[in-house]
Coordinates of C-alpha atoms in Angstrom, one line a residue:
M1 CA -4.8 26.4 -21.2
S2 CA -2.0 28.4 -22.6
E3 CA 1.2 26.8 -24.1
E4 CA 3.3 28.4 -21.4
N5 CA 1.3 26.6 -18.6
T6 CA 1.5 23.3 -20.5
L7 CA 5.3 23.6 -20.9
N8 CA 5.6 24.4 -17.2
A9 CA 3.5 21.4 -16.2
V10 CA 5.7 19.1 -18.4
E11 CA 8.9 20.6 -17.0
L12 CA 7.7 20.4 -13.4
A13 CA 6.4 16.8 -13.8
T14 CA 9.8 15.8 -15.4
E15 CA 11.8 17.5 -12.6
L16 CA 9.6 15.8 -9.9
T17 CA 10.0 12.4 -11.6
I18 CA 13.8 12.9 -11.8
A19 CA 13.9 13.8 -8.1
W20 CA 11.8 10.9 -7.1
L21 CA 13.9 8.4 -9.2
G22 CA 17.1 10.0 -7.7
N23 CA 16.0 8.9 -4.2
Q24 CA 17.9 5.7 -3.4
N25 CA 14.9 4.4 -1.3
N26 CA 12.6 4.3 -4.4
R27 CA 13.1 1.2 -6.4
V28 CA 11.4 1.1 -9.7
S29 CA 11.9 -0.7 -13.0
G30 CA 12.5 1.2 -16.2
E31 CA 9.1 0.1 -17.5
D32 CA 7.3 1.9 -14.7
V33 CA 9.0 5.3 -15.3
P34 CA 6.7 6.4 -18.2
T35 CA 3.6 5.5 -16.2
F36 CA 4.9 7.4 -13.2
L37 CA 5.7 10.4 -15.4
R38 CA 2.2 10.4 -16.9
A39 CA 0.7 10.2 -13.4
M40 CA 2.9 13.0 -12.2
H41 CA 2.0 15.2 -15.2
A42 CA -1.7 14.5 -14.7
T43 CA -1.4 15.5 -11.0
V44 CA 0.5 18.7 -11.8
T45 CA -2.0 19.6 -14.5
E46 CA -4.9 18.9 -12.2
L47 CA -3.4 21.0 -9.4
A48 CA -2.9 23.8 -12.0
G49 CA -6.6 23.7 -12.6
G50 CA -6.6 22.0 -16.0
A51 CA -9.3 19.7 -17.4
A52 CA -6.8 17.4 -19.1
A53 CA -6.2 15.5 -15.8
S54 CA -9.8 14.5 -15.5
E55 CA -9.8 13.1 -19.0
T56 CA -6.8 10.9 -18.3
E57 CA -8.4 9.7 -15.0
D58 CA -11.6 8.7 -16.9
A59 CA -9.6 6.8 -19.4
S60 CA -7.6 4.9 -16.7
A61 CA -10.7 4.3 -14.6
G62 CA -12.3 2.3 -17.4
Q63 CA -9.1 0.4 -18.1
E64 CA -9.0 -3.3 -17.3
F65 CA -6.0 -4.6 -15.5
S66 CA -4.7 -8.1 -16.3
P67 CA -3.0 -9.7 -13.3
A68 CA 0.6 -10.9 -13.7
V69 CA -0.3 -14.2 -11.9
S70 CA -3.5 -16.0 -11.0
V71 CA -5.0 -15.6 -7.5
R72 CA -4.3 -19.3 -6.8
K73 CA -0.6 -18.9 -7.8
S74 CA -0.2 -15.7 -5.8
L75 CA -1.1 -17.5 -2.6
A76 CA 0.6 -20.8 -3.4
S77 CA 3.5 -20.4 -1.0
K78 CA 3.3 -19.8 2.8
D79 CA 6.6 -17.9 2.6
H80 CA 5.5 -15.1 0.2
I81 CA 2.7 -13.6 -1.7
L82 CA 3.2 -13.0 -5.4
S83 CA 2.1 -9.5 -6.5
M84 CA -0.5 -9.4 -9.2
I85 CA 1.0 -6.2 -10.4
D86 CA 4.5 -7.5 -11.3
G87 CA 4.5 -11.2 -10.3
K88 CA 7.3 -10.7 -7.8
P89 CA 7.3 -12.3 -4.3
Y90 CA 6.8 -10.2 -1.2
R91 CA 6.4 -11.1 2.5
T92 CA 4.0 -8.1 2.9
L93 CA 2.3 -6.3 0.0
R94 CA 1.5 -3.0 1.8
R95 CA 4.8 -1.1 1.0
H96 CA 4.8 -2.5 -2.5
L97 CA 1.3 -1.3 -3.1
S98 CA 2.2 2.2 -1.7
T99 CA 5.0 2.5 -4.3
H100 CA 2.3 2.1 -6.9
G101 CA 0.0 4.6 -5.2
M102 CA -2.5 2.0 -4.1
T103 CA -4.1 0.9 -0.8
P104 CA -5.0 -2.8 -0.1
E105 CA -8.6 -1.9 -0.8
D106 CA -7.7 -0.5 -4.2
Y107 CA -5.6 -3.6 -5.0
R108 CA -8.5 -5.9 -4.1
R109 CA -10.9 -3.8 -6.1
R110 CA -8.6 -3.7 -9.2
Y111 CA -8.1 -7.4 -9.4
N112 CA -11.6 -8.4 -8.1
L113 CA -10.2 -10.1 -4.9
K114 CA -12.3 -11.1 -1.9
P115 CA -12.2 -8.7 1.1
D116 CA -10.2 -11.3 3.1
Y117 CA -7.4 -11.7 0.6
P118 CA -4.2 -11.6 2.7
M119 CA -1.7 -8.8 2.5
V120 CA 0.9 -10.6 4.6
A121 CA 2.5 -14.1 3.9
E122 CA 1.3 -16.7 6.3
S123 CA 4.7 -17.7 7.7
Y124 CA 5.7 -14.1 8.2
S125 CA 2.5 -13.4 10.1
E126 CA 3.2 -16.5 12.3
Q127 CA 6.8 -15.2 13.0
R128 CA 5.5 -11.8 14.0
R129 CA 2.8 -13.3 16.2
A130 CA 5.3 -15.5 18.0
M131 CA 7.7 -12.6 18.5
A132 CA 4.9 -10.5 19.9
K133 CA 3.9 -13.2 22.4
K134 CA 7.5 -13.8 23.4
I135 CA 8.1 -10.1 24.3
G136 CA 4.8 -9.9 26.1
L137 CA 2.8 -7.7 23.8
G138 CA -0.9 -7.8 24.9
A139 CA -0.1 -9.4 28.2
K140 CA -1.3 -6.4 30.2
G141 CA -4.7 -6.6 28.5
R142 CA -5.0 -10.4 29.0
A143 CA -4.1 -10.0 32.7
A144 CA -6.7 -7.3 33.2
R145 CA -9.4 -9.4 31.6
S146 CA -8.5 -12.4 33.7
Q147 CA -9.3 -10.5 36.9
T148 CA -13.1 -10.8 36.8
A149 CA -13.9 -8.8 39.9
P150 CA -15.1 -5.4 38.4
A151 CA -17.5 -4.9 41.4
T152 CA -14.7 -4.9 43.9
A153 CA -12.4 -2.7 41.9
A154 CA -11.7 0.8 43.3
P155 CA -13.7 3.6 41.8
R156 CA -12.0 5.7 39.2
G157 CA -11.1 9.3 39.9
R158 CA -9.4 11.0 42.8
A159 CA -9.7 9.9 46.3
K160 CA -10.8 12.6 48.7
T161 CA -8.4 13.3 51.5
A162 CA -9.5 14.6 54.9

């Protein structure tokens, strides 16, 4: 790869990182900026067709991640789940994980968690369930299942008119 392409990849990665950090909806600590910049540079280099990105991916794939908190401590409260990435409390981990470029499956795999490890705090899940029942979500399906006369139901399709 020529020096000109490398310089362009660095400049492009830097500009993309500045633009991403300039967005008020993206909240990130100063400690995470170098990691994000490295990931952005690897992505730009990979898209440019360089082999350097695959080398950095191989290095990060073999890297062991130490959790910020233990599994037991992360689930200790019904009101929140502590992230194993940064140790901060969240009612739901999905958005937090997406800011780190991870899916729940990636998160579970990274920290060797069981497939049923929750992504939503227990009390928050109960609140959402109660609200859904209150406004009647799913009532149409329950009402349809309670009518157990499928043989007497009208056939589907258009009725013929004479």
